[in-house]
């Protein structure tokens, strides 16, 4: 009787697993594009079947790009206590403020989200309490310029604006806080590297990678896959996941994105802990931080690659040419001479050197 129940349970589990797999591959929201030889599993699964329709829906839902700013009035700048956007014309300043109210606070008239409406220059409310949203917004403008200027290897000529992450609401998706020292998302701040490459079966002095480290890396890769709405071969070659030479160029772009997140979380977001209202902090008192899904929101290019930043010069920083294609952040892979590679034994020790093919002395 027990055997029969076991078989029934196994059959039911198999049916559920098969059903889930069929639903995954047969989803109307998924499209598969082959990018390698047949049988090598080199294919990319995109979440949206019709990218053009998805982008059209996005553009219909997002706020319109404001027309270019007109001429600014002559004379000295009228602003007081402008600490960040003090290098752009008055008309562009006003246009940027209206846009930011829409992108972050949901409507162009929501100036009160970051300002004392009785005194726009003040950094405090009429009751004397600090306007933390204004202080945070200044730092976010600096961060946006940093991304568009210093991280073109990741954002290229697409660039970012406040809307890229906020999408019309104060808090972007995917914000995270400290939980424990083994938290996967600390890879985007102060965690260790994610690479786990083993050339031997058993751990040894050279290979100290554990199953725990492998699972940690796997969980991190899955989170990135879901954040971009793609599968593993978007960035990896199925025949050799560890090889950079055989990987698609998107892997270099993704690596630049990880380095960018570490820069942003370390130098811009985490240091704001003392600025935020306590209600915005995590259980351990840390500031909210970003990860891949914060900007990507489930698609391989945020906003499906819509070039929004080029319309808002206040957010450009040092990136002023949004038309000329940027140089690829990678070079042509160097051909690998297999005959020149060292031969390792089962412990990872070198059996022959790369020159004489003789055992090392």
PDB file of N, CA, C and O in Angstrom, residues 226-284:
ATOM      1  N   UNK A 226      16.232  36.943 -14.057  1.00  0.00           N
ATOM      2  CA  UNK A 226      14.851  37.397 -13.903  1.00  0.00           C
ATOM      3  C   UNK A 226      14.743  38.915 -14.026  1.00  0.00           C
ATOM      4  O   UNK A 226      13.761  39.436 -14.546  1.00  0.00           O
ATOM      5  N   UNK A 227      15.758  39.626 -13.565  1.00  0.00           N
ATOM      6  CA  UNK A 227      15.727  41.091 -13.636  1.00  0.00           C
ATOM      7  C   UNK A 227      15.714  41.577 -15.078  1.00  0.00           C
ATOM      8  O   UNK A 227      15.112  42.600 -15.403  1.00  0.00           O
ATOM      9  N   UNK A 228      16.399  40.822 -15.973  1.00  0.00           N
ATOM     10  CA  UNK A 228      16.490  41.221 -17.371  1.00  0.00           C
ATOM     11  C   UNK A 228      15.488  40.488 -18.257  1.00  0.00           C
ATOM     12  O   UNK A 228      15.371  40.801 -19.455  1.00  0.00           O
ATOM     13  N   UNK A 229      14.799  39.479 -17.724  1.00  0.00           N
ATOM     14  CA  UNK A 229      13.839  38.739 -18.529  1.00  0.00           C
ATOM     15  C   UNK A 229      14.477  37.890 -19.611  1.00  0.00           C
ATOM     16  O   UNK A 229      13.886  37.707 -20.678  1.00  0.00           O
ATOM     17  N   UNK A 230      15.668  37.367 -19.353  1.00  0.00           N
ATOM     18  CA  UNK A 230      16.369  36.540 -20.331  1.00  0.00           C
ATOM     19  C   UNK A 230      16.892  35.288 -19.633  1.00  0.00           C
ATOM     20  O   UNK A 230      16.810  35.165 -18.414  1.00  0.00           O
ATOM     21  N   UNK A 231      17.448  34.378 -20.407  1.00  0.00           N
ATOM     22  CA  UNK A 231      18.015  33.172 -19.823  1.00  0.00           C
ATOM     23  C   UNK A 231      19.538  33.264 -19.781  1.00  0.00           C
ATOM     24  O   UNK A 231      20.125  34.299 -20.131  1.00  0.00           O
ATOM     25  N   UNK A 232      20.199  32.183 -19.380  1.00  0.00           N
ATOM     26  CA  UNK A 232      21.645  32.212 -19.111  1.00  0.00           C
ATOM     27  C   UNK A 232      22.477  32.542 -20.344  1.00  0.00           C
ATOM     28  O   UNK A 232      23.503  33.232 -20.251  1.00  0.00           O
ATOM     29  N   UNK A 233      22.053  32.040 -21.535  1.00  0.00           N
ATOM     30  CA  UNK A 233      22.883  32.220 -22.722  1.00  0.00           C
ATOM     31  C   UNK A 233      22.778  33.627 -23.308  1.00  0.00           C
ATOM     32  O   UNK A 233      23.357  33.900 -24.351  1.00  0.00           O
ATOM     33  N   UNK A 234      22.078  34.516 -22.637  1.00  0.00           N
ATOM     34  CA  UNK A 234      22.129  35.927 -23.023  1.00  0.00           C
ATOM     35  C   UNK A 234      23.543  36.464 -22.770  1.00  0.00           C
ATOM     36  O   UNK A 234      24.025  37.334 -23.500  1.00  0.00           O
ATOM     37  N   UNK A 235      24.203  35.934 -21.746  1.00  0.00           N
ATOM     38  CA  UNK A 235      25.546  36.405 -21.375  1.00  0.00           C
ATOM     39  C   UNK A 235      26.592  35.305 -21.397  1.00  0.00           C
ATOM     40  O   UNK A 235      27.788  35.602 -21.257  1.00  0.00           O
ATOM     41  N   UNK A 236      26.191  34.044 -21.527  1.00  0.00           N
ATOM     42  CA  UNK A 236      27.148  32.943 -21.432  1.00  0.00           C
ATOM     43  C   UNK A 236      27.059  32.036 -22.653  1.00  0.00           C
ATOM     44  O   UNK A 236      26.017  31.956 -23.312  1.00  0.00           O
ATOM     45  N   UNK A 237      28.159  31.321 -22.894  1.00  0.00           N
ATOM     46  CA  UNK A 237      28.170  30.283 -23.916  1.00  0.00           C
ATOM     47  C   UNK A 237      27.922  28.958 -23.226  1.00  0.00           C
ATOM     48  O   UNK A 237      28.615  28.619 -22.260  1.00  0.00           O
ATOM     49  N   UNK A 238      26.944  28.206 -23.717  1.00  0.00           N
ATOM     50  CA  UNK A 238      26.525  26.990 -23.032  1.00  0.00           C
ATOM     51  C   UNK A 238      27.623  25.932 -22.981  1.00  0.00           C
ATOM     52  O   UNK A 238      27.596  25.065 -22.116  1.00  0.00           O
ATOM     53  N   UNK A 239      28.598  25.966 -23.890  1.00  0.00           N
ATOM     54  CA  UNK A 239      29.644  24.934 -23.886  1.00  0.00           C
ATOM     55  C   UNK A 239      30.733  25.247 -22.864  1.00  0.00           C
ATOM     56  O   UNK A 239      31.519  24.379 -22.499  1.00  0.00           O
ATOM     57  N   UNK A 240      30.829  26.499 -22.424  1.00  0.00           N
ATOM     58  CA  UNK A 240      31.858  26.869 -21.458  1.00  0.00           C
ATOM     59  C   UNK A 240      31.403  28.149 -20.753  1.00  0.00           C
ATOM     60  O   UNK A 240      31.706  29.245 -21.198  1.00  0.00           O
ATOM     61  N   UNK A 241      30.647  27.980 -19.691  1.00  0.00           N
ATOM     62  CA  UNK A 241      30.076  29.141 -19.008  1.00  0.00           C
ATOM     63  C   UNK A 241      31.148  30.088 -18.464  1.00  0.00           C
ATOM     64  O   UNK A 241      30.922  31.286 -18.352  1.00  0.00           O
ATOM     65  N   UNK A 242      32.317  29.555 -18.111  1.00  0.00           N
ATOM     66  CA  UNK A 242      33.339  30.392 -17.478  1.00  0.00           C
ATOM     67  C   UNK A 242      34.136  31.199 -18.491  1.00  0.00           C
ATOM     68  O   UNK A 242      34.796  32.167 -18.129  1.00  0.00           O
ATOM     69  N   UNK A 243      34.117  30.825 -19.755  1.00  0.00           N
ATOM     70  CA  UNK A 243      34.981  31.452 -20.757  1.00  0.00           C
ATOM     71  C   UNK A 243      34.491  32.843 -21.143  1.00  0.00           C
ATOM     72  O   UNK A 243      33.343  33.021 -21.562  1.00  0.00           O
ATOM     73  N   UNK A 244      35.373  33.829 -21.019  1.00  0.00           N
ATOM     74  CA  UNK A 244      35.063  35.174 -21.492  1.00  0.00           C
ATOM     75  C   UNK A 244      35.252  35.250 -23.003  1.00  0.00           C
ATOM     76  O   UNK A 244      34.523  35.953 -23.698  1.00  0.00           O
ATOM     77  N   UNK A 245      36.254  34.525 -23.542  1.00  0.00           N
ATOM     78  CA  UNK A 245      36.539  34.598 -24.969  1.00  0.00           C
ATOM     79  C   UNK A 245      35.383  34.078 -25.815  1.00  0.00           C
ATOM     80  O   UNK A 245      35.148  34.548 -26.920  1.00  0.00           O
ATOM     81  N   UNK A 246      34.636  33.097 -25.277  1.00  0.00           N
ATOM     82  CA  UNK A 246      33.567  32.487 -26.049  1.00  0.00           C
ATOM     83  C   UNK A 246      32.181  33.030 -25.667  1.00  0.00           C
ATOM     84  O   UNK A 246      31.174  32.553 -26.177  1.00  0.00           O
ATOM     85  N   UNK A 247      32.150  34.008 -24.782  1.00  0.00           N
ATOM     86  CA  UNK A 247      30.863  34.531 -24.308  1.00  0.00           C
ATOM     87  C   UNK A 247      30.337  35.608 -25.247  1.00  0.00           C
ATOM     88  O   UNK A 247      31.097  36.290 -25.931  1.00  0.00           O
ATOM     89  N   UNK A 248      29.025  35.797 -25.303  1.00  0.00           N
ATOM     90  CA  UNK A 248      28.444  36.912 -26.072  1.00  0.00           C
ATOM     91  C   UNK A 248      28.896  38.251 -25.488  1.00  0.00           C
ATOM     92  O   UNK A 248      29.241  38.332 -24.297  1.00  0.00           O
ATOM     93  N   UNK A 249      28.919  39.311 -26.302  1.00  0.00           N
ATOM     94  CA  UNK A 249      29.357  40.627 -25.791  1.00  0.00           C
ATOM     95  C   UNK A 249      28.495  41.155 -24.650  1.00  0.00           C
ATOM     96  O   UNK A 249      28.940  42.004 -23.883  1.00  0.00           O
ATOM     97  N   UNK A 250      27.266  40.661 -24.531  1.00  0.00           N
ATOM     98  CA  UNK A 250      26.402  41.134 -23.446  1.00  0.00           C
ATOM     99  C   UNK A 250      27.002  40.826 -22.072  1.00  0.00           C
ATOM    100  O   UNK A 250      26.679  41.496 -21.088  1.00  0.00           O
ATOM    101  N   UNK A 251      27.895  39.832 -22.000  1.00  0.00           N
ATOM    102  CA  UNK A 251      28.489  39.513 -20.702  1.00  0.00           C
ATOM    103  C   UNK A 251      29.369  40.667 -20.220  1.00  0.00           C
ATOM    104  O   UNK A 251      29.410  40.967 -19.031  1.00  0.00           O
ATOM    105  N   UNK A 252      30.088  41.301 -21.158  1.00  0.00           N
ATOM    106  CA  UNK A 252      30.921  42.446 -20.784  1.00  0.00           C
ATOM    107  C   UNK A 252      30.045  43.606 -20.321  1.00  0.00           C
ATOM    108  O   UNK A 252      30.354  44.294 -19.335  1.00  0.00           O
ATOM    109  N   UNK A 253      28.935  43.830 -21.035  1.00  0.00           N
ATOM    110  CA  UNK A 253      28.005  44.893 -20.635  1.00  0.00           C
ATOM    111  C   UNK A 253      27.438  44.614 -19.246  1.00  0.00           C
ATOM    112  O   UNK A 253      27.311  45.531 -18.419  1.00  0.00           O
ATOM    113  N   UNK A 254      27.112  43.356 -18.987  1.00  0.00           N
ATOM    114  CA  UNK A 254      26.568  42.992 -17.676  1.00  0.00           C
ATOM    115  C   UNK A 254      27.610  43.178 -16.587  1.00  0.00           C
ATOM    116  O   UNK A 254      27.302  43.655 -15.483  1.00  0.00           O
ATOM    117  N   UNK A 255      28.848  42.813 -16.877  1.00  0.00           N
ATOM    118  CA  UNK A 255      29.916  42.981 -15.888  1.00  0.00           C
ATOM    119  C   UNK A 255      30.097  44.458 -15.544  1.00  0.00           C
ATOM    120  O   UNK A 255      30.276  44.824 -14.378  1.00  0.00           O
ATOM    121  N   UNK A 256      30.044  45.311 -16.581  1.00  0.00           N
ATOM    122  CA  UNK A 256      30.130  46.755 -16.335  1.00  0.00           C
ATOM    123  C   UNK A 256      28.951  47.220 -15.472  1.00  0.00           C
ATOM    124  O   UNK A 256      29.103  48.104 -14.617  1.00  0.00           O
ATOM    125  N   UNK A 257      27.785  46.622 -15.672  1.00  0.00           N
ATOM    126  CA  UNK A 257      26.621  46.980 -14.869  1.00  0.00           C
ATOM    127  C   UNK A 257      26.811  46.633 -13.393  1.00  0.00           C
ATOM    128  O   UNK A 257      26.396  47.388 -12.506  1.00  0.00           O
ATOM    129  N   UNK A 258      27.450  45.482 -13.134  1.00  0.00           N
ATOM    130  CA  UNK A 258      27.714  45.098 -11.743  1.00  0.00           C
ATOM    131  C   UNK A 258      28.683  46.092 -11.099  1.00  0.00           C
ATOM    132  O   UNK A 258      28.479  46.524  -9.955  1.00  0.00           O
ATOM    133  N   UNK A 259      29.746  46.451 -11.843  1.00  0.00           N
ATOM    134  CA  UNK A 259      30.697  47.430 -11.304  1.00  0.00           C
ATOM    135  C   UNK A 259      30.006  48.777 -11.081  1.00  0.00           C
ATOM    136  O   UNK A 259      30.290  49.484 -10.112  1.00  0.00           O
ATOM    137  N   UNK A 260      29.103  49.134 -11.997  1.00  0.00           N
ATOM    138  CA  UNK A 260      28.365  50.384 -11.849  1.00  0.00           C
ATOM    139  C   UNK A 260      27.501  50.362 -10.584  1.00  0.00           C
ATOM    140  O   UNK A 260      27.475  51.339  -9.818  1.00  0.00           O
ATOM    141  N   UNK A 261      26.811  49.250 -10.349  1.00  0.00           N
ATOM    142  CA  UNK A 261      25.971  49.158  -9.159  1.00  0.00           C
ATOM    143  C   UNK A 261      26.790  49.288  -7.885  1.00  0.00           C
ATOM    144  O   UNK A 261      26.363  49.909  -6.914  1.00  0.00           O
ATOM    145  N   UNK A 262      27.974  48.689  -7.883  1.00  0.00           N
ATOM    146  CA  UNK A 262      28.835  48.816  -6.694  1.00  0.00           C
ATOM    147  C   UNK A 262      29.240  50.264  -6.471  1.00  0.00           C
ATOM    148  O   UNK A 262      29.302  50.733  -5.333  1.00  0.00           O
ATOM    149  N   UNK A 263      29.515  50.977  -7.552  1.00  0.00           N
ATOM    150  CA  UNK A 263      29.853  52.395  -7.443  1.00  0.00           C
ATOM    151  C   UNK A 263      28.661  53.181  -6.897  1.00  0.00           C
ATOM    152  O   UNK A 263      28.795  53.973  -5.951  1.00  0.00           O
ATOM    153  N   UNK A 264      27.487  52.958  -7.458  1.00  0.00           N
ATOM    154  CA  UNK A 264      26.311  53.720  -7.055  1.00  0.00           C
ATOM    155  C   UNK A 264      25.895  53.406  -5.621  1.00  0.00           C
ATOM    156  O   UNK A 264      25.585  54.312  -4.834  1.00  0.00           O
ATOM    157  N   UNK A 265      25.889  52.120  -5.270  1.00  0.00           N
ATOM    158  CA  UNK A 265      25.489  51.759  -3.910  1.00  0.00           C
ATOM    159  C   UNK A 265      26.497  52.237  -2.872  1.00  0.00           C
ATOM    160  O   UNK A 265      26.121  52.664  -1.778  1.00  0.00           O
ATOM    161  N   UNK A 266      27.778  52.186  -3.226  1.00  0.00           N
ATOM    162  CA  UNK A 266      28.821  52.550  -2.264  1.00  0.00           C
ATOM    163  C   UNK A 266      28.943  54.054  -2.090  1.00  0.00           C
ATOM    164  O   UNK A 266      29.072  54.553  -0.970  1.00  0.00           O
ATOM    165  N   UNK A 267      28.901  54.785  -3.206  1.00  0.00           N
ATOM    166  CA  UNK A 267      29.224  56.215  -3.158  1.00  0.00           C
ATOM    167  C   UNK A 267      28.013  57.145  -3.179  1.00  0.00           C
ATOM    168  O   UNK A 267      28.154  58.329  -2.891  1.00  0.00           O
ATOM    169  N   UNK A 268      26.854  56.641  -3.530  1.00  0.00           N
ATOM    170  CA  UNK A 268      25.689  57.523  -3.633  1.00  0.00           C
ATOM    171  C   UNK A 268      24.527  57.078  -2.731  1.00  0.00           C
ATOM    172  O   UNK A 268      23.951  57.902  -2.023  1.00  0.00           O
ATOM    173  N   UNK A 269      24.143  55.817  -2.768  1.00  0.00           N
ATOM    174  CA  UNK A 269      22.925  55.387  -2.085  1.00  0.00           C
ATOM    175  C   UNK A 269      23.145  55.058  -0.602  1.00  0.00           C
ATOM    176  O   UNK A 269      22.452  55.601   0.255  1.00  0.00           O
ATOM    177  N   UNK A 270      24.097  54.185  -0.305  1.00  0.00           N
ATOM    178  CA  UNK A 270      24.320  53.800   1.094  1.00  0.00           C
ATOM    179  C   UNK A 270      24.680  54.992   1.985  1.00  0.00           C
ATOM    180  O   UNK A 270      24.201  55.075   3.131  1.00  0.00           O
ATOM    181  N   UNK A 271      25.491  55.957   1.531  1.00  0.00           N
ATOM    182  CA  UNK A 271      25.838  57.084   2.404  1.00  0.00           C
ATOM    183  C   UNK A 271      24.660  57.996   2.750  1.00  0.00           C
ATOM    184  O   UNK A 271      24.818  58.887   3.590  1.00  0.00           O
ATOM    185  N   UNK A 272      23.502  57.798   2.138  1.00  0.00           N
ATOM    186  CA  UNK A 272      22.348  58.653   2.425  1.00  0.00           C
ATOM    187  C   UNK A 272      21.565  58.210   3.662  1.00  0.00           C
ATOM    188  O   UNK A 272      20.508  58.773   3.962  1.00  0.00           O
ATOM    189  N   UNK A 273      22.075  57.221   4.380  1.00  0.00           N
ATOM    190  CA  UNK A 273      21.342  56.696   5.541  1.00  0.00           C
ATOM    191  C   UNK A 273      21.037  57.788   6.562  1.00  0.00           C
ATOM    192  O   UNK A 273      19.970  57.789   7.191  1.00  0.00           O
ATOM    193  N   UNK A 274      21.971  58.705   6.761  1.00  0.00           N
ATOM    194  CA  UNK A 274      21.759  59.760   7.758  1.00  0.00           C
ATOM    195  C   UNK A 274      20.865  60.882   7.233  1.00  0.00           C
ATOM    196  O   UNK A 274      20.477  61.774   7.999  1.00  0.00           O
ATOM    197  N   UNK A 275      20.544  60.860   5.928  1.00  0.00           N
ATOM    198  CA  UNK A 275      19.710  61.900   5.314  1.00  0.00           C
ATOM    199  C   UNK A 275      18.242  61.507   5.283  1.00  0.00           C
ATOM    200  O   UNK A 275      17.357  62.346   5.473  1.00  0.00           O
ATOM    201  N   UNK A 276      17.977  60.227   5.054  1.00  0.00           N
ATOM    202  CA  UNK A 276      16.590  59.759   4.913  1.00  0.00           C
ATOM    203  C   UNK A 276      15.800  59.910   6.207  1.00  0.00           C
ATOM    204  O   UNK A 276      16.362  59.890   7.310  1.00  0.00           O
ATOM    205  N   UNK A 277      14.492  59.992   6.055  1.00  0.00           N
ATOM    206  CA  UNK A 277      13.584  59.861   7.199  1.00  0.00           C
ATOM    207  C   UNK A 277      13.662  58.407   7.689  1.00  0.00           C
ATOM    208  O   UNK A 277      13.810  57.484   6.870  1.00  0.00           O
ATOM    209  N   UNK A 278      13.583  58.177   8.998  1.00  0.00           N
ATOM    210  CA  UNK A 278      13.692  56.798   9.509  1.00  0.00           C
ATOM    211  C   UNK A 278      12.734  55.814   8.845  1.00  0.00           C
ATOM    212  O   UNK A 278      13.038  54.615   8.753  1.00  0.00           O
ATOM    213  N   UNK A 279      11.594  56.294   8.388  1.00  0.00           N
ATOM    214  CA  UNK A 279      10.631  55.388   7.753  1.00  0.00           C
ATOM    215  C   UNK A 279      11.149  54.827   6.441  1.00  0.00           C
ATOM    216  O   UNK A 279      10.612  53.842   5.934  1.00  0.00           O
ATOM    217  N   UNK A 280      12.160  55.453   5.864  1.00  0.00           N
ATOM    218  CA  UNK A 280      12.728  54.985   4.596  1.00  0.00           C
ATOM    219  C   UNK A 280      13.890  54.010   4.787  1.00  0.00           C
ATOM    220  O   UNK A 280      14.414  53.483   3.807  1.00  0.00           O
ATOM    221  N   UNK A 281      14.313  53.778   6.025  1.00  0.00           N
ATOM    222  CA  UNK A 281      15.479  52.933   6.281  1.00  0.00           C
ATOM    223  C   UNK A 281      15.071  51.481   6.497  1.00  0.00           C
ATOM    224  O   UNK A 281      13.920  51.174   6.800  1.00  0.00           O
ATOM    225  N   UNK A 282      16.058  50.586   6.369  1.00  0.00           N
ATOM    226  CA  UNK A 282      15.814  49.177   6.567  1.00  0.00           C
ATOM    227  C   UNK A 282      15.805  48.804   8.035  1.00  0.00           C
ATOM    228  O   UNK A 282      16.043  49.641   8.912  1.00  0.00           O
ATOM    229  N   UNK A 283      15.553  47.517   8.349  1.00  0.00           N
ATOM    230  CA  UNK A 283      15.497  47.078   9.751  1.00  0.00           C
ATOM    231  C   UNK A 283      16.793  47.339  10.508  1.00  0.00           C
ATOM    232  O   UNK A 283      16.772  47.487  11.732  1.00  0.00           O
ATOM    233  N   UNK A 284      17.923  47.371   9.801  1.00  0.00           N
ATOM    234  CA  UNK A 284      19.209  47.621  10.455  1.00  0.00           C
ATOM    235  C   UNK A 284      19.662  49.065  10.304  1.00  0.00           C
ATOM    236  O   UNK A 284      20.817  49.400  10.572  1.00  0.00           O
TER     237      UNK A 284
END
